[in-house]
mmCIF file of N, CA and C in Angstrom:
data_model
loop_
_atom_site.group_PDB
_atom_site.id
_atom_site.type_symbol
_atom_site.label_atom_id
_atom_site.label_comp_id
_atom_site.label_asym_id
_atom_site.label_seq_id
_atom_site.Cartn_x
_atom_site.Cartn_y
_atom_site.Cartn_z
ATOM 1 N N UNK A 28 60.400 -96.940 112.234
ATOM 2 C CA UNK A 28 60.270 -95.539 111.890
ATOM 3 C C UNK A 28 59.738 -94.752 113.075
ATOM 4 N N UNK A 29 60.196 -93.819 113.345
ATOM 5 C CA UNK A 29 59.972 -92.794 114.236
ATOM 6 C C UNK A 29 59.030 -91.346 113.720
ATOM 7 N N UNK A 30 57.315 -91.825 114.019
ATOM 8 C CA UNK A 30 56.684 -91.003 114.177
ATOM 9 C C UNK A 30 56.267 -89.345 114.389
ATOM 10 N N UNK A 31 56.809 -88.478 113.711
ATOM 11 C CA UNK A 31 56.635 -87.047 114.368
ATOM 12 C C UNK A 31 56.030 -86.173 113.711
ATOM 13 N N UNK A 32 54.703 -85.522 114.264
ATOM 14 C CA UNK A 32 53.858 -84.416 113.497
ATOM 15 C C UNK A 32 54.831 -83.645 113.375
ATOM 16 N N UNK A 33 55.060 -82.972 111.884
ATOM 17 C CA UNK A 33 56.376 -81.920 111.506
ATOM 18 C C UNK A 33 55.633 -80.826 111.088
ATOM 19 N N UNK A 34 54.359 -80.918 110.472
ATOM 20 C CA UNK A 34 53.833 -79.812 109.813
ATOM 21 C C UNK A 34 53.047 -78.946 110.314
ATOM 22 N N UNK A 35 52.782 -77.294 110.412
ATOM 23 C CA UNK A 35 52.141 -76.957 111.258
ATOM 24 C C UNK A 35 51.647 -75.571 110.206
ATOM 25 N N UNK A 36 50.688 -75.615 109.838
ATOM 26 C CA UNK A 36 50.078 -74.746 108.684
ATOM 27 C C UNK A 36 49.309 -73.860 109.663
ATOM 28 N N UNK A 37 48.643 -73.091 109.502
ATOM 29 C CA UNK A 37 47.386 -72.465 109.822
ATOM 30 C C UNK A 37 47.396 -70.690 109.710
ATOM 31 N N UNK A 38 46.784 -70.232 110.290
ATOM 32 C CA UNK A 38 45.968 -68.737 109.947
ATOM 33 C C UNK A 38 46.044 -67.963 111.454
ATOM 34 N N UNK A 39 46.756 -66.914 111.199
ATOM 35 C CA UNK A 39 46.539 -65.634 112.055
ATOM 36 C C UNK A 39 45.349 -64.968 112.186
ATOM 37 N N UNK A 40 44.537 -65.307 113.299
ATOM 38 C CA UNK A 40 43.505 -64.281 112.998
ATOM 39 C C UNK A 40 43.893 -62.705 113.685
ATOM 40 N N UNK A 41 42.519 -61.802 113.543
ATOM 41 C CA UNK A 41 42.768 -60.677 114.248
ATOM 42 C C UNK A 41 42.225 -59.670 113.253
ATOM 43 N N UNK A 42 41.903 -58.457 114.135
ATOM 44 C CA UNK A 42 42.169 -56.854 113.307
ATOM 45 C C UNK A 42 43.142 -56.245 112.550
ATOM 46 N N UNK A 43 43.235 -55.615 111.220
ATOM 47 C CA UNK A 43 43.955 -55.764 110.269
ATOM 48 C C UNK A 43 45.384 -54.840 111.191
ATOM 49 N N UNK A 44 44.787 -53.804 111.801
ATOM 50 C CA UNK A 44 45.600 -52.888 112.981
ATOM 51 C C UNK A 44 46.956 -54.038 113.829
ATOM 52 N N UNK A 45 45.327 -54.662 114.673
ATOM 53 C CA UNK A 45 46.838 -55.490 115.469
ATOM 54 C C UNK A 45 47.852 -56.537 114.682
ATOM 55 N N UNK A 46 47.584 -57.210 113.729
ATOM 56 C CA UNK A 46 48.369 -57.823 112.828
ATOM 57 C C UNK A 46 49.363 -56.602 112.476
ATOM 58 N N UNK A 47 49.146 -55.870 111.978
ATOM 59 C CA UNK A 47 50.410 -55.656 111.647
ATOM 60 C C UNK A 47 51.623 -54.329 112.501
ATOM 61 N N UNK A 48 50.777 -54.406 113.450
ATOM 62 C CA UNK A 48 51.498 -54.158 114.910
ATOM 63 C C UNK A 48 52.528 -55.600 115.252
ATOM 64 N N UNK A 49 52.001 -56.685 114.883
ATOM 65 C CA UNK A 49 53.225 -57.263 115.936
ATOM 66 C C UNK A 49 54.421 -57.344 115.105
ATOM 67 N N UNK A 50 54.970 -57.750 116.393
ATOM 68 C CA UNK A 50 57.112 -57.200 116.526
ATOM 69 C C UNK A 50 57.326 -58.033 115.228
ATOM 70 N N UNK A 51 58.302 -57.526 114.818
ATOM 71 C CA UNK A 51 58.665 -58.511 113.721
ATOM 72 C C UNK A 51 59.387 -59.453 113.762
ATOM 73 N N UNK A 52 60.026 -59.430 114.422
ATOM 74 C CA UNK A 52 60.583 -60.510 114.897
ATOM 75 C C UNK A 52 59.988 -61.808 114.898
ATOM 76 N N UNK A 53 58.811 -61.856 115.040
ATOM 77 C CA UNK A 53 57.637 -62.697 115.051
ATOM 78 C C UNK A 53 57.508 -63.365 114.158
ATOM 79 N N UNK A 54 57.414 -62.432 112.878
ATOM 80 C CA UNK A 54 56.661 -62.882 111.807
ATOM 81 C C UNK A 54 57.695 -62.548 110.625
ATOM 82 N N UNK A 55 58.887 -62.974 110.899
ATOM 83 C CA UNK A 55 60.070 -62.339 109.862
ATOM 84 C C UNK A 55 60.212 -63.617 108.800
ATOM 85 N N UNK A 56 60.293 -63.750 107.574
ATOM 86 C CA UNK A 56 60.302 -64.517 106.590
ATOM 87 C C UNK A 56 61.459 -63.975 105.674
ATOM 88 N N UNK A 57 62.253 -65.281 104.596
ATOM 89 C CA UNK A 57 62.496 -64.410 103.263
ATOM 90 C C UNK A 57 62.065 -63.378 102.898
ATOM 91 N N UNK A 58 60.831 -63.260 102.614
ATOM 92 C CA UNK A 58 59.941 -62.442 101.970
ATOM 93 C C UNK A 58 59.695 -61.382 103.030
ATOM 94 N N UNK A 59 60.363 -61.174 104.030
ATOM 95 C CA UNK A 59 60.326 -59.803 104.900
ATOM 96 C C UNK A 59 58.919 -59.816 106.153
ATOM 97 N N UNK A 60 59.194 -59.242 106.616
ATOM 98 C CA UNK A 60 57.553 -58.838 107.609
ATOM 99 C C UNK A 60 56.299 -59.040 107.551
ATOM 100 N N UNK A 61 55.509 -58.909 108.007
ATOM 101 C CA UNK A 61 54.141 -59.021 107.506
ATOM 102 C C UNK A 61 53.719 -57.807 106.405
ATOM 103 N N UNK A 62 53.259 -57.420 105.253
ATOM 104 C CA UNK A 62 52.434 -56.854 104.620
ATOM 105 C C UNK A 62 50.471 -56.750 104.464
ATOM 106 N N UNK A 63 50.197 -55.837 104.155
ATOM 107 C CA UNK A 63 48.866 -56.123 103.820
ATOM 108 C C UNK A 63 48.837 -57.085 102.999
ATOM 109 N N UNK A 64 49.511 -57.057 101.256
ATOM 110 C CA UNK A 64 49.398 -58.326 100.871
ATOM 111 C C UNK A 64 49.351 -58.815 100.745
ATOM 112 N N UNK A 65 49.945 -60.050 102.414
ATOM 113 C CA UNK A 65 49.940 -61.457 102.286
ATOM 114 C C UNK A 65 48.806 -61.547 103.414
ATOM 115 N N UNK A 66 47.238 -60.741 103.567
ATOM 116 C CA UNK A 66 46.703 -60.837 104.275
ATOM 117 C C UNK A 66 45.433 -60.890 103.602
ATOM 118 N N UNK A 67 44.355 -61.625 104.093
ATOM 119 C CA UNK A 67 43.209 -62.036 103.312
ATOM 120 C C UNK A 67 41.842 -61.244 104.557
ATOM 121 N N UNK A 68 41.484 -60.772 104.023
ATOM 122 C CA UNK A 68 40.385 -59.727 104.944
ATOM 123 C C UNK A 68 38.892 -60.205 104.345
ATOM 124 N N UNK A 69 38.427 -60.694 105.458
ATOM 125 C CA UNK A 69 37.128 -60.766 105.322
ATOM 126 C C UNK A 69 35.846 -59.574 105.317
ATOM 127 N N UNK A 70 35.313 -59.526 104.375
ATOM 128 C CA UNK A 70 34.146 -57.808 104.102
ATOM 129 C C UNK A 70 33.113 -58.134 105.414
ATOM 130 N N UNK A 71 33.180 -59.264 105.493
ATOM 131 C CA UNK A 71 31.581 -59.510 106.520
ATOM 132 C C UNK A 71 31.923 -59.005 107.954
ATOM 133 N N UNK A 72 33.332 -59.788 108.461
ATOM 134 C CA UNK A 72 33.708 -59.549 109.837
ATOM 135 C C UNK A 72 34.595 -58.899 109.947
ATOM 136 N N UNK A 73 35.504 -57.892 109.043
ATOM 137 C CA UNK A 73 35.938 -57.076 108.976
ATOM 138 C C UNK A 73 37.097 -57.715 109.757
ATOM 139 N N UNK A 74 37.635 -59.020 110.429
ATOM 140 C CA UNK A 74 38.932 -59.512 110.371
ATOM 141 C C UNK A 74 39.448 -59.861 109.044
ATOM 142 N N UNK A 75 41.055 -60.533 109.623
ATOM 143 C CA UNK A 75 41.729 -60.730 108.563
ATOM 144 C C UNK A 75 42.610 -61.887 109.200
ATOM 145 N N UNK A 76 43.188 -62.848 108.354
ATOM 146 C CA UNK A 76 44.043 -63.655 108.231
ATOM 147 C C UNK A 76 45.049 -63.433 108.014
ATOM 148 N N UNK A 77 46.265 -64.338 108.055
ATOM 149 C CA UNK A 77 47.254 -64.526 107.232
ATOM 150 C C UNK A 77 47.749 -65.844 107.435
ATOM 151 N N UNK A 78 48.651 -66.708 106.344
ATOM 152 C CA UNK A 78 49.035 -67.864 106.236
ATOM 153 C C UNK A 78 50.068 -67.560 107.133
ATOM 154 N N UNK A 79 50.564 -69.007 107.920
ATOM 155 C CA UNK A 79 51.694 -69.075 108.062
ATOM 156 C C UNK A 79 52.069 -70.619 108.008
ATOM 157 N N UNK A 80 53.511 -70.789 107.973
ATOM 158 C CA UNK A 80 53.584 -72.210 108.104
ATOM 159 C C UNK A 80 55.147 -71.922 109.338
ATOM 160 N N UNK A 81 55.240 -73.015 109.919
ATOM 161 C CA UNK A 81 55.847 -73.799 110.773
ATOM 162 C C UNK A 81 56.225 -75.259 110.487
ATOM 163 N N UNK A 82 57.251 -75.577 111.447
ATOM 164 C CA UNK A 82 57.692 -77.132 111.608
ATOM 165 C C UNK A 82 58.076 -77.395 113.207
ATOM 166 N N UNK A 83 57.594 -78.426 113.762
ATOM 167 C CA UNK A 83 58.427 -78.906 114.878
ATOM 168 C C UNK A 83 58.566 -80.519 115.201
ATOM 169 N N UNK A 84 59.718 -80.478 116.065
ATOM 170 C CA UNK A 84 60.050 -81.736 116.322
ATOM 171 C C UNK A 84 60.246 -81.964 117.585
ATOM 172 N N UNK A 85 59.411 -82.283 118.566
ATOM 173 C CA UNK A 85 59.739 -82.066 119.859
ATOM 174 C C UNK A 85 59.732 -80.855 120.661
ATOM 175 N N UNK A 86 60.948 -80.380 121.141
ATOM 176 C CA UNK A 86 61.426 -78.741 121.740
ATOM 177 C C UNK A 86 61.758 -78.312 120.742
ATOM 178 N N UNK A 87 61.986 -78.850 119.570
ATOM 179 C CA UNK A 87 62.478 -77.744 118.141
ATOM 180 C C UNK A 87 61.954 -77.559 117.372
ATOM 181 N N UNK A 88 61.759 -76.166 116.749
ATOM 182 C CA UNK A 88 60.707 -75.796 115.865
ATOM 183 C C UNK A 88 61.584 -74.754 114.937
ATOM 184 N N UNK A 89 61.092 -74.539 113.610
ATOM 185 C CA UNK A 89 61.252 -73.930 112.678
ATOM 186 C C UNK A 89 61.540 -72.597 112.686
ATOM 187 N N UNK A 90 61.510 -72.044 111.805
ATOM 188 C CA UNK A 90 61.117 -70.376 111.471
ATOM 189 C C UNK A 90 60.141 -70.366 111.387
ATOM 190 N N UNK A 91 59.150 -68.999 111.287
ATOM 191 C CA UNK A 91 57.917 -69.419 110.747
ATOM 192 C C UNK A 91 58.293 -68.495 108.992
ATOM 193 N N UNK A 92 57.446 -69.143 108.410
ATOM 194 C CA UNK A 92 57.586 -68.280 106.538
ATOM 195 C C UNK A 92 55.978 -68.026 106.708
ATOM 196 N N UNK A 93 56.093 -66.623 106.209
ATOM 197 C CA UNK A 93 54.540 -66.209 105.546
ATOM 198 C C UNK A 93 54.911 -66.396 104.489
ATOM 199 N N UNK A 94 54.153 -67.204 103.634
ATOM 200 C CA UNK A 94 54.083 -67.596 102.150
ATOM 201 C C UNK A 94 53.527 -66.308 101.485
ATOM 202 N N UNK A 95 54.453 -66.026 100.062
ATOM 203 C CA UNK A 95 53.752 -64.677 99.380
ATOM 204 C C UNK A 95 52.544 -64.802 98.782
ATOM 205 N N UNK A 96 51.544 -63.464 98.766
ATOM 206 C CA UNK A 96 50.527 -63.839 98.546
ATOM 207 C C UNK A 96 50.024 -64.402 97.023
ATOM 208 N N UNK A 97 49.143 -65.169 96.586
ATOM 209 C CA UNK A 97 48.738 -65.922 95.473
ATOM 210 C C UNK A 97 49.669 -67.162 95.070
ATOM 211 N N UNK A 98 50.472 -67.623 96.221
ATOM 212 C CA UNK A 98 50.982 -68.803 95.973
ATOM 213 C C UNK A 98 50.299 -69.930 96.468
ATOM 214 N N UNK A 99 49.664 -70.547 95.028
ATOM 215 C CA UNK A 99 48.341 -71.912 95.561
ATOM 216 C C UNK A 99 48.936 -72.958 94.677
ATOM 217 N N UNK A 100 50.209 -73.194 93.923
ATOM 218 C CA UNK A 100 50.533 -74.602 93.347
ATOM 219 C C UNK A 100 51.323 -75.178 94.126
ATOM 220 N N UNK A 101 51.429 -76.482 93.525
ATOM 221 C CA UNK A 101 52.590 -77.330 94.505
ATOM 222 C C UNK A 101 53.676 -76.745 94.117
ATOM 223 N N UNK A 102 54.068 -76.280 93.472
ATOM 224 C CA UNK A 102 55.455 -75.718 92.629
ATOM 225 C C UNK A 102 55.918 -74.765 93.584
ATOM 226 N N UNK A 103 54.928 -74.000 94.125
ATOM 227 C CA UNK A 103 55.605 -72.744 94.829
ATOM 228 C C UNK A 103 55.246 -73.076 96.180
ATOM 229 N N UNK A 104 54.514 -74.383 96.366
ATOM 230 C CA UNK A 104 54.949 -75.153 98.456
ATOM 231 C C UNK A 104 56.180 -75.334 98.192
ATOM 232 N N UNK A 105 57.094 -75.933 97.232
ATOM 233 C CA UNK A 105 58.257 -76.537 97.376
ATOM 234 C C UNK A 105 58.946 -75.593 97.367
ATOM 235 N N UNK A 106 58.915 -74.582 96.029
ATOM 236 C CA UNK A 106 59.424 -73.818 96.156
ATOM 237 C C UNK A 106 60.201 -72.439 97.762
ATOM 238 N N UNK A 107 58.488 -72.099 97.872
ATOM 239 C CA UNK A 107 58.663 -71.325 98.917
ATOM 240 C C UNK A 107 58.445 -71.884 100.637
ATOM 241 N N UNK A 108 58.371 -72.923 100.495
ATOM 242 C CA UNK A 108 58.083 -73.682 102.098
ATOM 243 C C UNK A 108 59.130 -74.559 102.128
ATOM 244 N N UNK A 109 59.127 -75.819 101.199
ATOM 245 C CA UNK A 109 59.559 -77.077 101.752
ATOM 246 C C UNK A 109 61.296 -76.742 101.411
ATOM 247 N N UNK A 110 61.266 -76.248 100.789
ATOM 248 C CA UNK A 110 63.300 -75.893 100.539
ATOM 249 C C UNK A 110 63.720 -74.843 101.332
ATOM 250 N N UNK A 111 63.346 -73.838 101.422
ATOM 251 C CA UNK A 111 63.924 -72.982 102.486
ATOM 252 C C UNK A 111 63.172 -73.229 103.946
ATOM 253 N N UNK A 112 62.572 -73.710 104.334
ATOM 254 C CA UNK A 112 62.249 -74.262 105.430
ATOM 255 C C UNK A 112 61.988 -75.582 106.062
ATOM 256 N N UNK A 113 61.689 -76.513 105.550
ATOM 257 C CA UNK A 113 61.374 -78.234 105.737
ATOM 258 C C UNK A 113 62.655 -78.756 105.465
ATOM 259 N N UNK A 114 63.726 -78.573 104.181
ATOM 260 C CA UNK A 114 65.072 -78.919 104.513
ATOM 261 C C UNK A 114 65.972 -78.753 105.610
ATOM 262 N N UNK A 115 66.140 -77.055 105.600
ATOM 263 C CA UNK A 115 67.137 -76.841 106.635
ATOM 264 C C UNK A 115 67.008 -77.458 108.302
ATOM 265 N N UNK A 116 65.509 -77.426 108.005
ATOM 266 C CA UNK A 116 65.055 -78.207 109.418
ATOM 267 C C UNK A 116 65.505 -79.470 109.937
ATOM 268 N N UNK A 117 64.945 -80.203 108.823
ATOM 269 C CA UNK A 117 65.408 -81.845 108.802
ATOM 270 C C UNK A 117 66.853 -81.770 108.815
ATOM 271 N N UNK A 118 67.643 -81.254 108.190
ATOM 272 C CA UNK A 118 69.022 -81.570 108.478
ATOM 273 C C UNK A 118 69.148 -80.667 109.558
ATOM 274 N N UNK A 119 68.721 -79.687 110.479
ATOM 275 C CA UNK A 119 69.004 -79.347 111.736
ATOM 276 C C UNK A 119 68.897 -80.674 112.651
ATOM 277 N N UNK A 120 67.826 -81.345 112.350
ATOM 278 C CA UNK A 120 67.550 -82.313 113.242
ATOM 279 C C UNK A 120 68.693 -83.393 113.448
ATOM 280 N N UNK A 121 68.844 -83.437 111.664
ATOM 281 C CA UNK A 121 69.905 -84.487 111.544
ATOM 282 C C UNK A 121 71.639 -84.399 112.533
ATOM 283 N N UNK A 122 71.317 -82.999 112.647
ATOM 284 C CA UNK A 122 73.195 -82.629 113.034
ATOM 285 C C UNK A 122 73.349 -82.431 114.666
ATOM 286 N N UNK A 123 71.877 -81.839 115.296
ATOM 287 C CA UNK A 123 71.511 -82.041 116.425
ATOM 288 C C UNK A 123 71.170 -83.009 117.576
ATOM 289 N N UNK A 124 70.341 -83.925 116.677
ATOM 290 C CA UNK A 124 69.444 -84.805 117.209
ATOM 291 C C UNK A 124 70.039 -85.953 116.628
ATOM 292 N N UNK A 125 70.533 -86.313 115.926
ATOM 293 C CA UNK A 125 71.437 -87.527 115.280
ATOM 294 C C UNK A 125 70.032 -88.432 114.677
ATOM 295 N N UNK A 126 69.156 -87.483 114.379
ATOM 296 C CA UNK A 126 67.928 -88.400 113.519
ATOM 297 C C UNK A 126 68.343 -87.724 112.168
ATOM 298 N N UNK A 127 68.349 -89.255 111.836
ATOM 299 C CA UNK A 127 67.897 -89.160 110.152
ATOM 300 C C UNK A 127 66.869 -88.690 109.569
ATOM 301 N N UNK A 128 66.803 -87.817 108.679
ATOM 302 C CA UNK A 128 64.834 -87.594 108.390
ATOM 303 C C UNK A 128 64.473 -88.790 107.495
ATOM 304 N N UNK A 129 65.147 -89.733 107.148
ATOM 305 C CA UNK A 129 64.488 -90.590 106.465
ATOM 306 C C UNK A 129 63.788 -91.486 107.524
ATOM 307 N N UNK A 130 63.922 -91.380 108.876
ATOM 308 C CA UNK A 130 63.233 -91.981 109.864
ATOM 309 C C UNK A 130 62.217 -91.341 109.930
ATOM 310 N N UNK A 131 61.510 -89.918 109.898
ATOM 311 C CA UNK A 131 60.567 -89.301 110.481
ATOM 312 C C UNK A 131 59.674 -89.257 109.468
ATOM 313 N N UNK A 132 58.689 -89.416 110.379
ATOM 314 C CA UNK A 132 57.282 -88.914 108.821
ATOM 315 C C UNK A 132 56.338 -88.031 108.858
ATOM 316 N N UNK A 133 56.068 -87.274 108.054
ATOM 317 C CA UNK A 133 55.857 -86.276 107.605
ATOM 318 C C UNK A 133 54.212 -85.891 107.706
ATOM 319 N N UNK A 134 53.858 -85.195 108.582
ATOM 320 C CA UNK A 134 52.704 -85.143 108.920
ATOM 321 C C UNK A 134 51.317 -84.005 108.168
ATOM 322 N N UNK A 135 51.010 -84.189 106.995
ATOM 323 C CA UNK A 135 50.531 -82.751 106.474
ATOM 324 C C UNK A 135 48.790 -83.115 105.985
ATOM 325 N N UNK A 136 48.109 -82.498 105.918
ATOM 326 C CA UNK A 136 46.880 -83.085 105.952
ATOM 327 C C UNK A 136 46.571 -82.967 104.221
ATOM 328 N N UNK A 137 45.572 -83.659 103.845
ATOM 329 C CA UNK A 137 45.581 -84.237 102.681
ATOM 330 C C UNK A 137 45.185 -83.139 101.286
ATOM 331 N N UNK A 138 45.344 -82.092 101.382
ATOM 332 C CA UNK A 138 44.766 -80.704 100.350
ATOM 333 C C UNK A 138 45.511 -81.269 98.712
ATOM 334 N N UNK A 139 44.774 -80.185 98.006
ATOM 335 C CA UNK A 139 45.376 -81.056 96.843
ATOM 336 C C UNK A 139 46.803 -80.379 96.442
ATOM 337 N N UNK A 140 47.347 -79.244 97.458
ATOM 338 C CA UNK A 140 48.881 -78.716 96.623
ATOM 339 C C UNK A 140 49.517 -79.733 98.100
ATOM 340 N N UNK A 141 49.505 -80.693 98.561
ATOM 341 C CA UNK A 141 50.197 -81.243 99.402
ATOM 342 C C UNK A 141 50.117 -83.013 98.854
ATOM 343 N N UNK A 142 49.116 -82.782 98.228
ATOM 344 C CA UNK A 142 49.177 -84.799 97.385
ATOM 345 C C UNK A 142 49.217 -84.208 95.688
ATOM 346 N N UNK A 143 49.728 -83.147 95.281
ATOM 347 C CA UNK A 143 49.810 -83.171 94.000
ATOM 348 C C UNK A 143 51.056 -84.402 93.518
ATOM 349 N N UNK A 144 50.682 -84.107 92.340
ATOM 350 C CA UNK A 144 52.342 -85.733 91.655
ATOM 351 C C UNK A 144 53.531 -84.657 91.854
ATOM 352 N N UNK A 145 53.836 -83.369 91.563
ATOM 353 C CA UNK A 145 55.223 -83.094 92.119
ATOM 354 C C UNK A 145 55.262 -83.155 93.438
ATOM 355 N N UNK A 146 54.223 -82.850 94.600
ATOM 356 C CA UNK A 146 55.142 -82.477 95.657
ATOM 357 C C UNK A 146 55.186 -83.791 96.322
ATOM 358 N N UNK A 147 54.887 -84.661 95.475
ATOM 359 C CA UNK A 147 54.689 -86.284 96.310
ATOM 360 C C UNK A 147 55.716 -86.483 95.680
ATOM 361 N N UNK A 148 56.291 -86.584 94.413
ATOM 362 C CA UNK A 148 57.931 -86.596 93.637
ATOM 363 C C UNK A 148 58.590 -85.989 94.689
ATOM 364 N N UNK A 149 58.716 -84.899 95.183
ATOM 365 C CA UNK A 149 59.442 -84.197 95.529
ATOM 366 C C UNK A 149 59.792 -84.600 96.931
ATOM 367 N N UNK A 150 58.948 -85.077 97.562
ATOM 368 C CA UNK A 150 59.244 -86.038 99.101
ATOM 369 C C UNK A 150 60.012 -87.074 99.083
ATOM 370 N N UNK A 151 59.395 -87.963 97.978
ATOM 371 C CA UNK A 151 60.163 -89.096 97.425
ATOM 372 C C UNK A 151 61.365 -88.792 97.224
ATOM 373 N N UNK A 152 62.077 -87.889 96.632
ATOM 374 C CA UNK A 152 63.548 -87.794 96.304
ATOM 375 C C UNK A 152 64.147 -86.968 97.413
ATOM 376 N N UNK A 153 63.233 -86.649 98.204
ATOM 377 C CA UNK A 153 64.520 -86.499 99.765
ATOM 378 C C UNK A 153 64.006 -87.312 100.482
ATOM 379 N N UNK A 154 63.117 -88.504 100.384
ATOM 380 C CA UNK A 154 63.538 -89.755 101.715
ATOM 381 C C UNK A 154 62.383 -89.206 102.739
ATOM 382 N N UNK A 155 61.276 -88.331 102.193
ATOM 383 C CA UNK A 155 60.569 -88.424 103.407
ATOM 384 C C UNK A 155 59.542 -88.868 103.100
ATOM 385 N N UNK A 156 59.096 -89.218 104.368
ATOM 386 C CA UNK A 156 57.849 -90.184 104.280
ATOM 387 C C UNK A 156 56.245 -89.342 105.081
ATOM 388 N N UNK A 157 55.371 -89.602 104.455
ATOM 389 C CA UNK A 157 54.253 -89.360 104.455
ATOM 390 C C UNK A 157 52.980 -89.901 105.566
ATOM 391 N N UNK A 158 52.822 -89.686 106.624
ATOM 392 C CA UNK A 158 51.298 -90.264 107.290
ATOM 393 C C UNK A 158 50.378 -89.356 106.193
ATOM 394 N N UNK A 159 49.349 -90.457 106.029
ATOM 395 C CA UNK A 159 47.889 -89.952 105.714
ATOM 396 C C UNK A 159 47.492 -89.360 106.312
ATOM 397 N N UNK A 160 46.707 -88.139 105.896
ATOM 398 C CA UNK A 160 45.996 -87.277 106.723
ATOM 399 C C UNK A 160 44.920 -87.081 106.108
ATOM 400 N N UNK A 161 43.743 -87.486 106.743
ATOM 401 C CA UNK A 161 42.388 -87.318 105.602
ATOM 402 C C UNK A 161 42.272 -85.220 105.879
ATOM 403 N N UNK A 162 41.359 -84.755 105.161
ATOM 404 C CA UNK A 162 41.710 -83.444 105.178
ATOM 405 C C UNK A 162 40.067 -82.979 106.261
ATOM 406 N N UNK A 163 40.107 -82.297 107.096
ATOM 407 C CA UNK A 163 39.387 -81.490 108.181
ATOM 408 C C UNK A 163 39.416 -82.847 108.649
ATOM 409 N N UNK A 164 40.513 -83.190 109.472
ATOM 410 C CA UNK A 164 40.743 -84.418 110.831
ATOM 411 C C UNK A 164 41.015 -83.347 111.410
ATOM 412 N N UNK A 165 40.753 -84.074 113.178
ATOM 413 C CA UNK A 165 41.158 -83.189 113.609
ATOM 414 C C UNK A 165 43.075 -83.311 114.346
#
């Protein structure tokens, strides 16, 4: 099996201003551009976040999707991440790179909408495979 960190989660920081100054191009999803909505503002430091997720494999990398805001089940990772983005990928790889994704494994750190019983079903029935990731590794 052929080893490859695929998953790449994390948080935009910044001023609520420059977030949603950048190009869009940037930050273009299904779900359109950046909004205030899908942005989480802290009262204390008066920044703000936003989710994003990514994939890469080498020199190739994903789209990025801002996930809409209040999506916290596994139902709506699969939904809104792993099917419109973690598929088309893997079979990019597949048609490009002549890798199978049932070779590659799947690198995501251990939260509970990423080891729930669907989205661990849901790996299982497309052939991908899982490294452990204990959760705040670095």
């Amino acid at each position: 099996m052929l080893t490859v960190p695929l998953i790449i989660e994390g948080r935009l920081y910044g001023p609520i201003n420059h977030l949603l100054k950048l190009e869009s191009n940037q930050l273009k999803s299904e779900y359109g551009i950046l909004h205030k909505k899908n942005m989480t503002i802290n009262n204390h430091s008066g920044r703000c976040s936003v989710m994003i997720w990514g994939v890469f494999c080498g020199l190739f990398q994903s789209q990025i999707i801002i996930p809409p805001p209040g999506q916290q089940k596994a139902q709506d990772l699969i939904h809104n991440i792993c099917e419109p983005g973690l598929l088309p990928f893997l079979k990019y790889l597949n048609k490009n790179m002549a890798i199978n994704p049932e070779e590659l494994i799947l690198m995501e750190y251990c939260s509970l909408i990423h080891s729930a019983q669907v989205s661990e079903a849901w790996k299982q029935n497309h052939g991908i495979g899982k490294l452990q990731w204990p959760s705040n590794s670095p």
